[in-house]
């Protein structure tokens, strides 16, 4: 299932095509030609062997959304297909506009259905007869038959129904809330065709009611929901391991008199779950949490002045070493950028740091064109605001050099890395004299000048170890490249020694699922294959790397495809 919003349809539909097996490289090329992109995406959707459901949410300007076409026309984004189901939510009730689509008018639930939905969440569908308190039953009637509001309020009643001294307090608060709920629900009932903002207001009041019950007992719950609203955008699942209490300590989540222990954090998420605000998936080490897209959206829009503290907490989380989820990181950086641009402006140093993080996450996901556009905008603002020799300029130029390397544009790469080296040699404050040299060594290596690359990488490793120590992550990145040079020259002993030393550090920090850790494991598997010819051992290692790359980077990332190609070649060798 894919949930799309009108404001990001091109990127979203290209991602849908990629998820269904289309080439990421082709998708990148299609971004420049939206009309051709529509044809390309739908060709893959029509031909998909995997059944799909696409939900276009809040399409209230359908002709504008379809670039002057009518939904259902051959070249429109919204089309039908025998390969899957297209669903559109809209407030535009004009059958002639949507024909030949089947139009289903959604109205608020009636009283009996409202009570049934409320009861499902208050008592559970298998709980047998359950008599709702009068106040709770009255709420089920008064919220206007909005299913999500009924679910949330029912979850509250269920959470406090048995064995909890707070139940009477919850019912008292329900009673006090009825007038407010009436006022908010009235426009939903009166003007069904244009009720978006009123519905969000009603849901917002319902969530405020839920959170107010938690504020005294679980003060961490409200700020945790706010942090998750930046991470679980459009229903993205967030791994529980990506919410370490060590990083959250001292942030907005570290609220109340209790120390932020694992138990306190788990209690906060379980309280939100009991109130229907958070969903928890999986078990054990594979637990993830997510928010309903509407919950995430409204939670962010209600932050006000609190957005700054939430953005800081989220930035700490995604910048911390540990597990990688590039989709979550990119979505979170977009939210941080929006919050900081609104509060501080686009050229404030904290905003620029977030914009750089967004560009980096986009680049790591393989979207080279979008990343280049973002980095160029960051570079322009860094230079205009802080001067051409600011450390942020140096860092951004380095990433533009990396992009040039990916495109085999050696001239552009060398220009960027030399400029970085010149800035470092000039003594740019807070920077060390090796970033540009690392880039220049990489260019020499890619062009086949192994002697020059080896000499430069050795010097970079020496400088980094001298300044930062042998277990510094940056030192390991240069040592990884030194291992690749040794492997290319047939020096298997030195290559293996380098890669094992790198893994000894990277598997601790940034962690076993980091893209760089996986890249080093891939290179080590190549060494083992070259050294022994043991295709079975090498194949097992490549398969382990591939499984993690598909989860972390996606099936169409260039590194994932490279590992898959290596496996295919090994399997073909085994057949011959």
Coordinates of C-alpha atoms in Angstrom, one line a residue:
X1 CA 0.0 0.0 0.0
X2 CA 1.3 3.5 -0.9
X3 CA -0.1 6.7 0.7
X4 CA 0.5 9.8 -1.3
X5 CA 0.0 13.5 -0.8
X6 CA -0.6 16.0 -3.7
X7 CA 2.3 18.3 -2.8
X8 CA 4.9 15.5 -3.4
X9 CA 3.4 13.4 -6.1
X10 CA 6.3 13.2 -8.6
X11 CA 8.8 12.0 -6.0
X12 CA 6.3 9.7 -4.3
X13 CA 5.1 8.0 -7.6
X14 CA 8.7 7.5 -8.7
X15 CA 9.4 5.8 -5.3
X16 CA 6.3 3.6 -5.9
X17 CA 7.6 2.5 -9.2
X18 CA 11.0 1.7 -7.7
X19 CA 9.3 -0.3 -4.9
X20 CA 7.6 -2.4 -7.6
X21 CA 10.8 -3.2 -9.4
X22 CA 11.7 -0.2 -11.6
X23 CA 15.2 1.1 -12.0
X24 CA 16.3 3.8 -9.5
X25 CA 18.7 5.2 -12.1
X26 CA 15.9 5.6 -14.6
X27 CA 13.7 7.2 -12.0
X28 CA 16.4 9.8 -11.3
X29 CA 16.5 10.6 -15.0
X30 CA 12.7 10.9 -15.1
X31 CA 12.6 13.7 -12.5
X32 CA 13.5 16.3 -15.2
X33 CA 10.5 15.4 -17.5
X34 CA 7.3 15.1 -15.4
X35 CA 5.1 14.2 -18.4
X36 CA 7.4 11.3 -19.4
X37 CA 7.7 10.4 -15.8
X38 CA 3.9 9.8 -15.6
X39 CA 4.0 7.5 -18.5
X40 CA 7.1 5.7 -17.2
X41 CA 5.6 5.2 -13.7
X42 CA 2.3 3.9 -15.0
X43 CA 3.9 1.5 -17.4
X44 CA 5.6 -0.1 -14.4
X45 CA 2.4 -0.1 -12.4
X46 CA 0.4 -1.7 -15.2
X47 CA 3.0 -4.3 -15.7
X48 CA 3.6 -5.1 -12.0
X49 CA 3.2 -8.7 -10.9
X50 CA 2.7 -7.5 -7.4
X51 CA -0.8 -6.3 -6.5
X52 CA -0.8 -2.7 -5.1
X53 CA -3.0 -0.1 -3.5
X54 CA -2.3 3.6 -4.1
X55 CA -4.2 6.2 -2.0
X56 CA -4.1 9.8 -3.2
X57 CA -5.1 11.7 -0.1
X58 CA -6.8 15.1 0.0
X59 CA -7.0 15.7 -3.8
X60 CA -9.3 18.8 -3.5
X61 CA -7.9 20.4 -6.7
X62 CA -8.1 17.4 -9.1
X63 CA -7.7 19.3 -12.4
X64 CA -4.7 21.3 -11.1
X65 CA -3.3 18.1 -9.6
X66 CA -3.5 16.4 -13.0
X67 CA -1.9 19.4 -14.8
X68 CA -5.1 20.6 -16.5
X69 CA -6.3 17.1 -17.3
X70 CA -9.3 15.3 -15.9
X71 CA -8.6 12.4 -13.4
X72 CA -8.6 9.2 -15.3
X73 CA -7.3 10.7 -18.6
X74 CA -4.4 8.8 -20.2
X75 CA -1.7 11.2 -19.2
X76 CA -3.0 12.1 -15.7
X77 CA -1.3 11.0 -12.5
X78 CA -4.6 9.4 -11.3
X79 CA -5.5 6.4 -13.4
X80 CA -7.1 3.0 -13.0
X81 CA -5.3 -0.3 -13.6
X82 CA -6.1 -4.0 -13.6
X83 CA -2.8 -4.6 -11.8
X84 CA -4.0 -2.8 -8.6
X85 CA -6.4 -0.4 -7.0
X86 CA -6.3 3.4 -7.1
X87 CA -8.2 5.2 -4.3
X88 CA -8.7 9.0 -4.0
X89 CA -9.9 11.0 -1.0
X90 CA -11.5 14.3 -2.0
X91 CA -14.2 16.8 -1.0
X92 CA -15.1 17.5 -4.7
X93 CA -18.4 15.7 -5.2
X94 CA -18.8 15.9 -9.0
X95 CA -19.3 12.5 -10.6
X96 CA -18.7 13.9 -14.1
X97 CA -15.2 14.9 -13.1
X98 CA -14.2 11.5 -11.7
X99 CA -16.0 9.3 -14.3
X100 CA -15.4 6.3 -14.9
X101 CA -14.3 6.0 -11.2
X102 CA -16.8 4.7 -8.8
X103 CA -17.7 7.5 -6.4
X104 CA -18.4 6.5 -2.8
X105 CA -19.7 9.3 -0.5
X106 CA -18.3 9.0 3.0
X107 CA -20.6 10.4 5.7
X108 CA -20.1 10.4 9.5
X109 CA -21.1 7.2 11.2
X110 CA -24.6 6.9 12.6
X111 CA -25.3 6.6 16.3
X112 CA -25.4 2.8 16.4
X113 CA -22.2 2.4 14.3
X114 CA -20.5 5.0 16.4
X115 CA -21.3 3.1 19.5
X116 CA -20.0 -0.1 17.9
X117 CA -16.7 1.4 16.9
X118 CA -16.3 3.1 20.2
X119 CA -17.1 -0.1 22.1
X120 CA -14.6 -2.1 20.0
X121 CA -11.8 0.1 21.3
X122 CA -13.2 0.6 24.8
X123 CA -13.9 -3.0 25.6
X124 CA -12.4 -4.9 22.7
X125 CA -14.4 -6.7 19.9
X126 CA -14.2 -10.0 21.8
X127 CA -15.0 -8.8 25.2
X128 CA -18.6 -9.7 25.2
X129 CA -21.4 -7.4 26.5
X130 CA -20.0 -4.2 28.0
X131 CA -22.1 -1.4 29.4
X132 CA -20.6 1.9 28.5
X133 CA -20.7 4.6 31.2
X134 CA -23.2 7.3 30.3
X135 CA -20.5 9.9 29.8
X136 CA -18.5 7.7 27.4
X137 CA -21.6 6.8 25.4
X138 CA -22.5 10.4 25.1
X139 CA -19.1 11.2 23.7
X140 CA -19.5 8.5 21.1
X141 CA -22.6 10.3 19.9
X142 CA -21.2 13.8 20.1
X143 CA -17.9 13.5 18.2
X144 CA -19.9 13.5 15.0
X145 CA -19.2 9.9 13.9
X146 CA -15.5 10.5 13.0
X147 CA -14.0 7.0 13.1
X148 CA -10.5 8.1 14.2
X149 CA -11.9 10.2 17.0
X150 CA -14.0 7.3 18.2
X151 CA -11.0 5.0 18.1
X152 CA -8.9 7.4 20.1
X153 CA -11.6 8.1 22.8
X154 CA -12.5 4.4 23.0
X155 CA -8.8 3.6 23.6
X156 CA -8.8 6.1 26.5
X157 CA -11.8 4.5 28.1
X158 CA -10.3 1.0 27.5
X159 CA -7.0 2.1 29.1
X160 CA -8.7 3.3 32.3
X161 CA -11.6 0.9 32.5
X162 CA -10.3 -1.8 34.8
X163 CA -8.0 -1.8 37.8
X164 CA -7.1 1.9 37.5
X165 CA -7.9 4.5 40.1
X166 CA -7.8 7.2 37.4
X167 CA -10.9 5.8 35.7
X168 CA -13.3 8.1 37.6
X169 CA -11.0 11.1 36.8
X170 CA -11.1 10.1 33.1
X171 CA -14.9 10.0 33.1
X172 CA -15.0 13.4 34.8
X173 CA -12.8 14.8 32.2
X174 CA -14.9 13.3 29.5
X175 CA -18.0 15.0 31.0
X176 CA -16.2 18.4 31.1
X177 CA -15.1 17.9 27.5
X178 CA -18.5 17.3 26.0
X179 CA -19.4 21.0 25.4
X180 CA -16.0 21.5 23.7
X181 CA -16.5 18.4 21.5
X182 CA -20.0 19.6 20.6
X183 CA -18.6 22.9 19.4
X184 CA -15.9 21.3 17.4
X185 CA -18.1 18.6 15.9
X186 CA -20.8 20.9 14.8
X187 CA -19.1 22.2 11.6
X188 CA -18.2 18.7 10.6
X189 CA -21.8 17.7 10.7
X190 CA -23.1 20.8 9.2
X191 CA -20.8 21.2 6.2
X192 CA -19.7 17.7 5.2
X193 CA -18.3 18.8 1.9
X194 CA -15.7 21.2 3.3
X195 CA -14.8 19.8 6.7
X196 CA -11.1 19.2 6.6
X197 CA -10.0 21.9 9.0
X198 CA -13.0 21.3 11.3
X199 CA -12.2 17.6 11.4
X200 CA -8.6 18.2 12.2
X201 CA -9.7 20.6 15.0
X202 CA -12.0 17.9 16.4
X203 CA -9.2 15.3 16.3
X204 CA -6.8 17.7 17.8
X205 CA -9.1 18.3 20.7
X206 CA -9.5 14.6 21.2
X207 CA -5.8 14.0 21.3
X208 CA -5.4 16.9 23.7
X209 CA -7.9 15.1 25.9
X210 CA -5.9 11.9 25.7
X211 CA -2.6 13.6 26.5
X212 CA -4.0 15.6 29.3
X213 CA -4.8 12.3 31.1
X214 CA -1.2 11.3 30.7
X215 CA 0.6 14.6 31.6
X216 CA 0.7 14.0 35.3
X217 CA 1.4 10.2 35.3
X218 CA 3.5 9.9 32.2
X219 CA 5.0 13.4 31.4
X220 CA 7.3 11.9 28.8
X221 CA 4.3 10.8 26.6
X222 CA 3.4 14.1 25.1
X223 CA 7.0 15.1 24.0
X224 CA 7.6 11.5 22.8
X225 CA 4.6 11.8 20.5
X226 CA 5.9 15.1 19.2
X227 CA 9.3 13.6 18.5
X228 CA 7.7 10.6 16.7
X229 CA 5.7 13.0 14.6
X230 CA 9.0 14.1 12.9
X231 CA 10.2 10.5 12.5
X232 CA 7.0 8.6 11.5
X233 CA 6.0 10.8 8.6
X234 CA 3.3 9.3 6.3
X235 CA 3.2 6.2 8.5
X236 CA 6.9 5.3 8.4
X237 CA 7.9 2.6 10.9
X238 CA 10.6 3.8 13.3
X239 CA 12.8 1.1 14.9
X240 CA 12.6 1.2 18.7
X241 CA 16.4 0.8 18.8
X242 CA 16.6 4.2 17.0
X243 CA 15.2 5.9 20.2
X244 CA 18.0 5.4 22.7
X245 CA 17.4 6.9 26.1
X246 CA 21.1 8.0 26.2
X247 CA 20.5 10.4 23.3
X248 CA 17.0 11.5 24.6
X249 CA 18.4 12.4 28.0
X250 CA 18.3 16.2 28.4
X251 CA 15.9 16.6 25.5
X252 CA 12.2 17.6 25.6
X253 CA 11.4 13.9 26.2
X254 CA 13.3 13.9 29.5
X255 CA 10.4 15.4 31.4
X256 CA 9.2 14.9 34.9
X257 CA 11.1 14.1 38.1
X258 CA 12.0 10.5 37.1
X259 CA 15.2 9.6 35.4
X260 CA 14.7 8.6 31.8
X261 CA 15.3 4.9 32.2
X262 CA 14.4 2.2 29.6
X263 CA 11.4 1.4 31.7
X264 CA 10.2 5.0 31.8
X265 CA 10.6 5.3 28.0
X266 CA 8.7 2.0 27.4
X267 CA 5.9 3.2 29.7
X268 CA 5.6 6.4 27.7
X269 CA 5.2 4.5 24.4
X270 CA 2.9 1.9 25.9
X271 CA 0.7 4.7 27.3
X272 CA 0.5 6.4 23.9
X273 CA -0.4 3.0 22.4
X274 CA -3.1 2.4 25.0
X275 CA -4.6 5.7 24.0
X276 CA -4.6 4.8 20.3
X277 CA -2.0 7.5 19.4
X278 CA 0.9 5.2 18.5
X279 CA 1.0 1.8 16.9
X280 CA 3.6 -0.8 17.9
X281 CA 4.7 -3.6 15.5
X282 CA 6.8 -6.7 15.8
X283 CA 8.5 -8.1 18.9
X284 CA 11.9 -8.5 20.5
X285 CA 14.7 -6.8 18.6
X286 CA 12.5 -6.0 15.7
X287 CA 10.0 -3.7 17.4
X288 CA 9.0 -0.6 15.4
X289 CA 6.5 2.2 16.2
X290 CA 4.5 4.3 13.9
X291 CA 1.9 7.1 13.8
X292 CA -1.2 7.4 11.7
X293 CA -0.3 10.0 8.9
X294 CA -3.0 12.4 10.2
X295 CA -1.8 12.0 13.8
X296 CA 1.7 12.8 12.7
X297 CA 0.6 15.8 10.6
X298 CA -1.6 17.4 13.2
X299 CA 0.9 16.8 16.0
X300 CA 3.5 18.8 14.1
X301 CA 1.2 21.6 13.2
X302 CA 0.2 22.1 16.9
X303 CA 3.8 22.4 18.2
X304 CA 4.0 26.2 18.0
X305 CA 7.0 27.5 20.0
X306 CA 7.8 23.9 21.1
X307 CA 8.9 23.0 17.6
X308 CA 12.4 24.2 18.3
X309 CA 13.0 21.9 21.2
X310 CA 11.4 18.9 19.4
X311 CA 13.6 19.6 16.3
X312 CA 16.7 19.7 18.5
X313 CA 15.8 16.3 20.0
X314 CA 15.1 14.7 16.6
X315 CA 18.3 16.1 15.2
X316 CA 20.3 14.5 18.0
X317 CA 18.6 11.2 17.4
X318 CA 19.2 10.9 13.7
X319 CA 22.8 12.3 14.0
X320 CA 23.7 9.8 16.7
X321 CA 25.7 6.7 15.8
X322 CA 23.7 3.5 15.6
X323 CA 21.2 1.8 13.3
X324 CA 20.5 3.4 9.9
X325 CA 17.1 4.1 8.3
X326 CA 17.7 6.5 5.5
X327 CA 13.9 6.9 4.7
X328 CA 13.2 8.0 8.3
X329 CA 16.3 10.2 8.4
X330 CA 15.3 12.0 5.2
X331 CA 11.7 12.6 6.4
X332 CA 12.9 13.8 9.8
X333 CA 15.4 16.2 8.3
X334 CA 12.6 17.7 6.1
X335 CA 10.6 18.3 9.2
X336 CA 13.5 19.8 11.1
X337 CA 14.3 22.1 8.2
X338 CA 10.6 23.3 8.1
X339 CA 10.6 24.0 11.8
X340 CA 13.9 25.8 11.9
X341 CA 13.2 27.9 8.7
X342 CA 10.0 29.0 10.3
X343 CA 11.7 29.9 13.6
X344 CA 15.2 31.0 12.6
X345 CA 15.2 31.5 8.9
X346 CA 16.8 29.5 6.0
X347 CA 20.3 30.9 6.5
X348 CA 20.7 30.4 10.3
X349 CA 23.6 28.1 11.1
X350 CA 21.3 25.5 12.7
X351 CA 19.0 25.5 9.7
X352 CA 21.9 25.1 7.4
X353 CA 23.1 22.1 9.4
X354 CA 19.7 20.5 9.0
X355 CA 19.6 21.3 5.3
X356 CA 23.1 19.7 4.9
X357 CA 21.8 16.6 6.8
X358 CA 18.8 16.4 4.5
X359 CA 21.0 16.6 1.4
X360 CA 23.4 14.0 2.8
X361 CA 20.5 11.5 3.6
X362 CA 19.1 12.0 0.1
X363 CA 22.5 11.3 -1.4
X364 CA 23.0 8.2 0.6
X365 CA 19.6 7.0 -0.6
X366 CA 20.9 7.3 -4.2
X367 CA 18.9 10.3 -5.3
X368 CA 22.0 12.1 -6.8
X369 CA 20.2 14.8 -8.7
X370 CA 18.1 15.9 -5.8
X371 CA 21.1 15.8 -3.5
X372 CA 23.1 18.0 -5.8
X373 CA 20.4 20.6 -6.0
X374 CA 20.1 20.6 -2.2
X375 CA 23.9 20.9 -1.7
X376 CA 24.2 23.7 -4.2
X377 CA 21.5 25.7 -2.4
X378 CA 23.2 25.1 1.0
X379 CA 26.6 26.1 -0.5
X380 CA 25.1 29.3 -1.9
X381 CA 23.6 30.3 1.5
X382 CA 26.7 29.3 3.5
X383 CA 28.8 31.6 1.3
X384 CA 26.4 34.5 1.2
X385 CA 25.9 34.4 5.0
X386 CA 29.2 33.3 6.5
X387 CA 31.8 33.8 3.7
X388 CA 33.5 31.6 1.2
X389 CA 35.9 30.2 3.8
X390 CA 33.4 29.0 6.4
X391 CA 33.7 25.4 7.5
X392 CA 30.2 24.7 6.2
X393 CA 31.4 25.7 2.7
X394 CA 34.3 23.3 3.0
X395 CA 32.1 20.4 4.0
X396 CA 29.5 21.1 1.3
X397 CA 32.1 21.3 -1.4
X398 CA 33.4 17.9 -0.3
X399 CA 30.0 16.3 -0.8
X400 CA 29.7 18.0 -4.2
X401 CA 33.1 16.3 -5.0
X402 CA 31.6 13.0 -4.0
X403 CA 28.7 13.5 -6.3
X404 CA 31.1 14.2 -9.2
X405 CA 33.0 11.0 -8.4
X406 CA 29.7 9.0 -8.6
X407 CA 29.1 10.5 -12.1
X408 CA 32.7 9.8 -13.2
X409 CA 33.2 13.6 -13.7
X410 CA 36.8 13.6 -12.7
X411 CA 37.5 17.2 -13.6
X412 CA 34.7 18.5 -11.5
X413 CA 35.6 16.2 -8.6
X414 CA 39.2 17.3 -8.7
X415 CA 38.2 21.0 -8.7
X416 CA 36.0 20.6 -5.7
X417 CA 38.5 18.5 -3.7
X418 CA 41.4 20.9 -4.5
X419 CA 39.3 23.8 -3.3
X420 CA 38.6 21.9 -0.1
X421 CA 42.3 21.2 0.3
X422 CA 43.2 24.9 -0.3
X423 CA 40.7 25.9 2.4
X424 CA 42.1 23.4 4.8
X425 CA 45.7 24.5 4.1
X426 CA 44.6 28.1 4.7
X427 CA 43.5 27.1 8.2
X428 CA 39.7 27.1 8.1
X429 CA 38.7 27.2 11.7
X430 CA 37.6 23.9 13.1
X431 CA 38.8 21.7 10.2
X432 CA 41.7 19.3 9.7
X433 CA 44.1 19.2 6.7
X434 CA 43.0 15.9 5.2
X435 CA 39.5 16.0 3.8
X436 CA 40.5 17.4 0.4
X437 CA 43.5 15.1 0.2
X438 CA 41.3 12.1 0.8
X439 CA 39.1 13.2 -2.1
X440 CA 42.0 13.8 -4.4
X441 CA 43.4 10.3 -3.5
X442 CA 40.0 8.9 -4.3
X443 CA 40.0 10.5 -7.8
X444 CA 43.5 9.1 -8.4
X445 CA 42.3 5.6 -7.4
X446 CA 39.2 5.8 -9.6
X447 CA 41.4 6.9 -12.6
X448 CA 43.7 3.9 -12.1
X449 CA 46.7 5.8 -10.6
X450 CA 47.1 3.3 -7.8
X451 CA 50.6 4.4 -6.7
X452 CA 49.5 8.0 -6.2
X453 CA 46.3 6.9 -4.5
X454 CA 48.2 4.6 -2.1
X455 CA 50.7 7.2 -1.1
X456 CA 48.1 9.9 -0.5
X457 CA 45.8 7.5 1.5
X458 CA 48.7 6.4 3.7
X459 CA 49.5 10.0 4.5
X460 CA 45.8 10.8 5.2
X461 CA 45.6 7.8 7.5
X462 CA 48.8 8.8 9.3
X463 CA 47.5 12.4 9.8
X464 CA 44.1 11.2 11.1
X465 CA 45.5 8.6 13.5
X466 CA 47.9 11.2 14.8
X467 CA 45.1 13.8 15.5
X468 CA 42.1 11.5 16.3
X469 CA 43.5 8.1 17.2
X470 CA 43.4 4.7 15.5
X471 CA 39.7 4.1 16.3
X472 CA 38.3 7.3 14.8
X473 CA 35.5 6.7 12.3
X474 CA 37.0 9.2 9.8
X475 CA 40.3 7.4 10.0
X476 CA 38.5 4.1 9.3
X477 CA 36.9 5.6 6.1
X478 CA 40.4 6.5 4.7
X479 CA 41.7 3.1 5.8
X480 CA 38.8 1.4 4.0
X481 CA 39.9 3.1 0.8
X482 CA 43.5 2.1 1.4
X483 CA 42.3 -1.5 1.6
X484 CA 40.5 -1.1 -1.8
X485 CA 43.8 0.2 -3.3
X486 CA 45.6 -2.9 -1.9
X487 CA 42.9 -5.2 -3.3
X488 CA 43.1 -3.6 -6.7
X489 CA 46.9 -4.2 -6.7
X490 CA 46.5 -7.9 -5.7
X491 CA 47.9 -7.3 -2.2
X492 CA 45.4 -9.5 -0.5
X493 CA 47.1 -9.7 2.9
X494 CA 47.2 -6.0 3.4
X495 CA 43.6 -5.6 2.0
X496 CA 42.3 -8.2 4.4
X497 CA 44.2 -6.6 7.3
X498 CA 42.8 -3.2 6.5
X499 CA 39.2 -4.3 6.1
X500 CA 39.2 -6.3 9.3
X501 CA 40.7 -3.4 11.2
X502 CA 37.9 -1.1 9.8
X503 CA 35.2 -3.6 10.7
X504 CA 36.6 -3.8 14.3
X505 CA 35.7 -0.2 14.7
X506 CA 32.7 0.4 12.5
X507 CA 30.7 -2.5 13.9
X508 CA 30.7 -0.7 17.2
X509 CA 30.3 2.8 15.9
X510 CA 28.3 3.7 13.7
X511 CA 27.0 0.1 14.0
X512 CA 26.6 -3.2 12.1
X513 CA 23.9 -1.9 9.8
X514 CA 25.6 1.3 8.8
X515 CA 26.0 1.6 5.0
X516 CA 29.8 2.1 5.4
X517 CA 30.0 -1.0 7.6
X518 CA 28.2 -3.0 4.9
X519 CA 30.5 -1.6 2.2
X520 CA 33.5 -2.8 4.2
X521 CA 32.0 -6.3 4.6
X522 CA 31.4 -6.4 0.9
X523 CA 35.0 -5.6 0.2
X524 CA 36.2 -8.2 2.7
X525 CA 34.0 -10.8 1.0
X526 CA 35.8 -10.0 -2.3
X527 CA 39.1 -10.6 -0.6
X528 CA 38.0 -14.0 0.7
X529 CA 36.8 -15.0 -2.7
X530 CA 40.1 -13.9 -4.4
X531 CA 42.2 -15.5 -1.7
X532 CA 40.7 -19.0 -1.4
X533 CA 38.3 -19.3 -4.3
X534 CA 35.8 -20.6 -1.7
X535 CA 32.6 -19.5 -3.5
X536 CA 30.4 -20.9 -0.8
X537 CA 31.9 -18.8 2.0
X538 CA 32.0 -15.7 -0.1
X539 CA 28.4 -16.3 -1.3
X540 CA 27.2 -16.6 2.3
X541 CA 28.8 -13.3 3.2
X542 CA 27.5 -11.5 0.1
X543 CA 24.0 -12.8 0.9
X544 CA 24.2 -11.5 4.5
X545 CA 25.4 -8.1 3.2
X546 CA 22.6 -8.0 0.6
X547 CA 19.9 -8.7 3.1
X548 CA 21.0 -5.7 5.2
X549 CA 21.5 -3.4 2.2
X550 CA 18.0 -4.1 1.0
X551 CA 16.6 -3.1 4.4
X552 CA 18.8 -0.1 4.9
X553 CA 19.4 1.3 1.4
X554 CA 16.5 -0.2 -0.6
X555 CA 16.5 -2.7 -3.4
X556 CA 17.5 -0.2 -6.1
X557 CA 20.4 1.5 -4.4
X558 CA 23.6 1.2 -6.4
X559 CA 25.4 -0.6 -3.7
X560 CA 22.6 -3.1 -3.3
X561 CA 22.5 -3.7 -7.0
X562 CA 26.3 -4.2 -7.0
X563 CA 26.1 -6.9 -4.3
X564 CA 23.2 -8.6 -6.2
X565 CA 25.3 -8.6 -9.4
X566 CA 28.2 -10.1 -7.5
X567 CA 26.0 -12.9 -6.2
X568 CA 24.5 -13.6 -9.6
X569 CA 28.0 -13.9 -11.0
X570 CA 29.0 -16.3 -8.3
X571 CA 25.9 -18.5 -8.8
X572 CA 26.6 -18.6 -12.5
X573 CA 30.2 -19.7 -11.8
X574 CA 28.8 -22.5 -9.6
X575 CA 26.6 -23.7 -12.4
X576 CA 29.4 -23.9 -15.0

